[in-house]
Coordinates of C-alpha atoms in Angstrom, one line a residue:
M1040 CA -19.4 1.9 -31.5
I1041 CA -21.5 -0.8 -33.2
S1042 CA -18.9 -1.5 -35.8
A1043 CA -16.1 -1.7 -33.2
M1044 CA -18.2 -4.2 -31.2
L1045 CA -19.0 -6.3 -34.2
A1046 CA -15.3 -6.4 -35.0
L1047 CA -14.7 -7.8 -31.5
L1048 CA -17.3 -10.5 -32.0
S1049 CA -15.6 -11.7 -35.2
A1050 CA -11.9 -11.1 -34.5
A1051 CA -9.9 -13.3 -32.2
K1052 CA -10.1 -17.0 -31.7
A1053 CA -11.7 -18.6 -28.6
I1054 CA -9.4 -19.9 -25.9
P1055 CA -9.9 -22.2 -23.0
A1056 CA -11.0 -21.0 -19.6
T1057 CA -11.2 -22.8 -16.2
I1058 CA -14.2 -24.8 -15.0
T1059 CA -14.4 -26.2 -11.5
P1060 CA -17.7 -28.1 -11.1
L1061 CA -17.4 -28.4 -7.3
G1062 CA -18.9 -25.2 -6.1
N1063 CA -18.3 -21.5 -6.1
P1064 CA -15.9 -20.2 -3.5
Y1065 CA -16.4 -16.6 -4.3
S1066 CA -19.1 -14.2 -3.0
S1067 CA -21.9 -13.1 -5.2
A1068 CA -24.2 -10.1 -5.0
E1069 CA -27.2 -10.6 -2.7
G1070 CA -30.2 -10.8 -5.0
G1071 CA -28.0 -11.3 -8.0
P1072 CA -28.2 -14.1 -10.6
L1073 CA -26.5 -16.6 -8.3
D1074 CA -28.8 -15.9 -5.3
P1075 CA -31.4 -18.6 -4.7
T1076 CA -34.1 -15.9 -5.1
P1077 CA -32.7 -13.4 -7.6
L1078 CA -34.4 -10.1 -8.2
I1079 CA -36.4 -10.6 -11.4
T1080 CA -38.5 -8.1 -13.1
V1081 CA -41.6 -10.1 -14.3
T1082 CA -43.1 -7.7 -16.8
A1083 CA -42.6 -8.1 -20.6
L1084 CA -40.3 -11.1 -20.3
V1085 CA -39.1 -13.0 -23.4
E1086 CA -37.9 -16.5 -22.9
G1087 CA -34.2 -17.1 -23.6
P1088 CA -32.8 -19.5 -26.3
A1089 CA -31.8 -23.1 -25.7
T1090 CA -28.1 -22.1 -25.2
Y1091 CA -26.7 -18.7 -24.4
T1092 CA -23.4 -17.5 -25.9
M1093 CA -21.1 -15.3 -23.9
F1094 CA -18.1 -13.6 -25.6
I1095 CA -15.3 -12.4 -23.3
S1096 CA -13.0 -10.0 -25.1
N1097 CA -9.6 -8.9 -23.7
Q1098 CA -8.8 -5.3 -24.6
A1099 CA -6.3 -4.8 -21.8
G1100 CA -3.3 -4.8 -24.1
R1101 CA -1.7 -7.6 -21.9
P1102 CA -2.7 -11.2 -20.9
L1103 CA -5.5 -12.0 -18.5
S1104 CA -6.3 -15.1 -16.6
T1105 CA -9.8 -16.4 -16.0
A1106 CA -11.4 -19.0 -13.7
H1107 CA -14.9 -20.3 -14.1
Y1108 CA -17.0 -21.8 -11.3
V1109 CA -20.3 -23.6 -11.4
N1110 CA -22.8 -23.1 -8.7
T1111 CA -23.9 -25.8 -6.3
E1112 CA -26.9 -26.1 -4.0
T1113 CA -26.5 -28.2 -0.9
T1114 CA -29.3 -29.6 1.3
S1115 CA -29.1 -32.0 4.2
T1116 CA -29.3 -35.0 1.8
I1117 CA -27.9 -34.0 -1.6
T1118 CA -25.6 -31.6 -3.4
K1119 CA -26.9 -30.4 -6.7
I1120 CA -24.2 -29.4 -9.3
F1121 CA -25.4 -27.1 -12.0
P1122 CA -24.6 -28.0 -15.6
S1123 CA -21.2 -26.9 -16.9
L1124 CA -20.5 -24.6 -19.7
I1125 CA -20.8 -26.5 -23.0
G1126 CA -17.4 -27.8 -24.1
S1127 CA -16.1 -28.2 -20.5
P1128 CA -13.3 -25.6 -21.0
Q1129 CA -10.0 -26.2 -19.3
P1130 CA -7.5 -23.8 -17.6
G1131 CA -6.5 -21.1 -19.9
R1132 CA -5.1 -17.7 -20.5
L1133 CA -6.7 -14.8 -22.5
E1134 CA -4.0 -13.1 -24.5
A1135 CA -4.2 -9.4 -25.5
G1136 CA -6.8 -9.0 -28.2
Q1137 CA -8.2 -12.5 -27.8
R1138 CA -11.8 -13.6 -27.2
A1139 CA -13.2 -16.5 -25.2
T1140 CA -16.5 -18.0 -26.4
L1141 CA -18.6 -19.7 -23.7
L1142 CA -21.8 -21.5 -24.3
A1143 CA -24.2 -21.7 -21.3
P1144 CA -27.0 -24.4 -21.5
R1145 CA -30.3 -24.0 -19.8
G1146 CA -29.9 -24.8 -16.1
W1147 CA -26.4 -23.2 -15.9
A1148 CA -25.4 -20.9 -13.0
G1149 CA -21.9 -19.8 -12.3
N1150 CA -19.3 -17.0 -12.6
M1151 CA -16.0 -16.0 -14.2
A1152 CA -13.3 -14.5 -12.1
V1153 CA -10.9 -12.2 -14.1
G1154 CA -7.4 -10.9 -13.2
E1155 CA -4.1 -10.0 -14.8
A1156 CA -2.2 -13.1 -15.9
R1157 CA 1.1 -11.9 -14.4
F1158 CA -0.4 -12.5 -10.9
G1159 CA -1.5 -16.1 -11.7
M1160 CA -5.0 -17.5 -11.4
P1161 CA -7.5 -15.0 -10.1
G1162 CA -8.3 -15.4 -6.4
G1163 CA -11.1 -14.7 -4.0
N1164 CA -10.8 -10.9 -4.3
S1165 CA -11.3 -10.8 -8.0
G1166 CA -13.9 -9.1 -10.1
L1167 CA -16.6 -11.4 -11.4
I1168 CA -18.9 -11.8 -14.3
E1169 CA -21.9 -13.7 -12.8
G1170 CA -24.7 -15.3 -14.6
S1171 CA -27.6 -17.8 -14.5
F1172 CA -29.9 -19.3 -17.1
L1173 CA -32.7 -20.8 -15.0
Q1174 CA -36.4 -21.2 -14.9
Q1175 CA -37.8 -18.3 -12.9
A1176 CA -41.1 -17.9 -11.0
P1177 CA -43.9 -17.1 -11.5
S1178 CA -43.9 -17.9 -15.2
N1179 CA -41.2 -20.7 -15.1
E1180 CA -39.7 -19.2 -18.3
W1181 CA -35.9 -19.7 -19.0
L1182 CA -34.4 -16.3 -18.3
F1183 CA -30.7 -15.2 -18.5
C1184 CA -29.6 -12.9 -15.7
M1185 CA -26.2 -11.5 -15.1
D1186 CA -24.1 -8.8 -13.5
V1187 CA -20.5 -7.6 -13.0
S1188 CA -19.6 -7.9 -9.4
Y1189 CA -16.9 -6.3 -7.3
V1190 CA -18.5 -7.4 -4.0
A1191 CA -15.6 -9.6 -3.2
G1192 CA -13.0 -7.4 -4.7
Y1193 CA -11.7 -5.5 -7.7
T1194 CA -9.2 -6.6 -10.3
V1195 CA -10.0 -5.1 -13.8
P1196 CA -12.7 -2.9 -15.4
M1197 CA -15.4 -4.9 -17.2
V1198 CA -18.5 -3.9 -19.1
C1199 CA -21.1 -6.2 -20.7
Y1200 CA -23.4 -5.5 -23.6
C1201 CA -26.5 -7.4 -24.8
G1202 CA -25.9 -8.6 -28.4
N1203 CA -24.8 -5.7 -30.6
T1204 CA -26.3 -3.0 -28.5
T1205 CA -24.3 0.1 -27.5
A1206 CA -25.5 0.6 -23.9
P1207 CA -24.0 -1.6 -21.3
I1208 CA -26.4 -3.6 -19.2
S1209 CA -23.9 -4.2 -16.3
G1210 CA -20.3 -3.3 -15.5
C1211 CA -17.9 -0.5 -14.7
R1212 CA -15.4 0.9 -17.2
D1213 CA -13.5 3.0 -14.5
P1214 CA -9.9 1.8 -13.8
L1215 CA -10.2 2.0 -10.1
F1216 CA -6.5 1.6 -9.3
E1217 CA -6.0 5.0 -11.2
K1218 CA -8.7 6.8 -9.1
A1219 CA -8.1 9.1 -6.1
F1220 CA -9.3 6.7 -3.5
K1221 CA -6.5 4.2 -2.7
C1222 CA -7.2 0.5 -2.1
P1223 CA -6.8 -0.3 1.5
A1224 CA -4.7 -3.4 0.6
V1225 CA -1.0 -3.3 1.6
D1226 CA 0.1 -2.7 -2.0
F1227 CA -0.9 -3.7 -5.6
E1228 CA 1.8 -6.3 -6.1
A1229 CA 1.3 -8.0 -2.6
A1230 CA -2.4 -8.2 -3.3
K1231 CA -1.8 -9.9 -6.6
G1232 CA -3.4 -7.1 -8.6
S1233 CA -6.7 -7.1 -6.6
C1234 CA -8.4 -4.9 -4.0
H1235 CA -10.4 -6.7 -1.3
N1236 CA -13.8 -5.2 -0.7
P1237 CA -14.2 -4.6 3.0
K1238 CA -18.0 -4.5 2.6
V1239 CA -18.2 -8.0 1.2
N1240 CA -20.0 -9.3 4.3
S1241 CA -21.5 -6.0 5.4
A1242 CA -25.0 -6.2 6.8
D1243 CA -25.6 -2.4 6.4
F1244 CA -24.9 -2.5 2.6
S1245 CA -22.6 0.5 2.9
L1246 CA -20.1 1.5 0.2
A1247 CA -16.3 1.6 0.6
P1248 CA -14.8 4.8 -1.0
F1249 CA -12.5 2.9 -3.4
F1250 CA -15.5 1.2 -5.0
A1251 CA -17.7 4.4 -5.2
P1252 CA -17.1 5.2 -8.9
C1253 CA -18.6 1.8 -9.8
A1254 CA -21.7 2.0 -7.6
A1255 CA -25.0 1.2 -9.4
K1256 CA -23.0 0.1 -12.5
A1257 CA -21.3 -3.0 -11.1
Y1258 CA -22.2 -4.6 -7.8
S1259 CA -20.0 -2.6 -5.4
F1260 CA -21.6 -3.8 -2.1
P1261 CA -24.1 -6.7 -1.5
G1262 CA -27.2 -4.6 -2.0
D1263 CA -26.2 -2.7 -5.1
H1264 CA -29.1 -4.0 -7.1
D1265 CA -29.1 -1.3 -9.8
A1266 CA -26.1 -3.2 -11.3
L1267 CA -28.2 -6.4 -11.9
A1268 CA -29.4 -7.1 -15.5
S1269 CA -32.4 -9.2 -14.5
A1270 CA -33.7 -10.8 -17.7
K1271 CA -32.7 -7.7 -19.7
C1272 CA -30.9 -9.7 -22.4
Q1273 CA -33.0 -12.5 -23.8
T1274 CA -31.2 -12.5 -27.2
K1275 CA -28.7 -15.2 -27.9
S1276 CA -25.5 -13.5 -26.9
L1277 CA -23.7 -11.3 -24.4
L1278 CA -20.4 -9.4 -25.0
C1279 CA -18.2 -8.6 -22.0
I1280 CA -15.2 -6.4 -22.7
I1281 CA -12.2 -6.3 -20.2
F1282 CA -10.6 -2.8 -20.2
P1283 CA -13.3 -1.5 -22.6
D1284 CA -11.8 2.0 -23.0
N1285 CA -8.7 0.4 -24.6
G1286 CA -10.7 -1.2 -27.4
L1287 CA -13.7 1.0 -28.1
S1288 CA -14.0 4.7 -28.9

């Protein structure tokens, strides 16, 4: 496992992704890294580095499209736009076997939507890799927090690892479209390869059957907090693999 993951880190070239520094149109997990008050475990914390590297590896065997969004905070007098990923990546496409390298500076908060390239740019029902690299109370240390979220909808299986570790810190490797519970969308093609999560705005935090295999691993409803990696990876890198069972044994 470790050798396979190291190979992914050193193999394919980085490609551009999308950055839209005008707000985040997609839903995030309540209490997740994009929430104004994320759930942070305050014991035994180690402050993160000055920049954080995120590797996104496509093991799907076919092209993927990604879209990155930077968070904003709006008050009655001002809109705060969080820092962009270093390099200001432009719209791009992640080919089979390729890897995107993203650098998050301190102060960054945003997410990456992922979908199959044949359906165009990922939309509002896409799976997300969410993250923030912010100063957190009560210690005001710079902490990196992240999760994989299917709160808005599901597109592809994604699993994220801290550095070269072998245990995922967030994400779900189950290919949900192949599971017994069918997506309530009209059909896969009409929904552009995504499944809308009917519980995205649910106040009771209940779980839709289609998303059940990913519960507690990736956010599958707004209160699915076991999926949150709250300051669990304060090394310098994160590796997220799309369709992980196609690339690792």
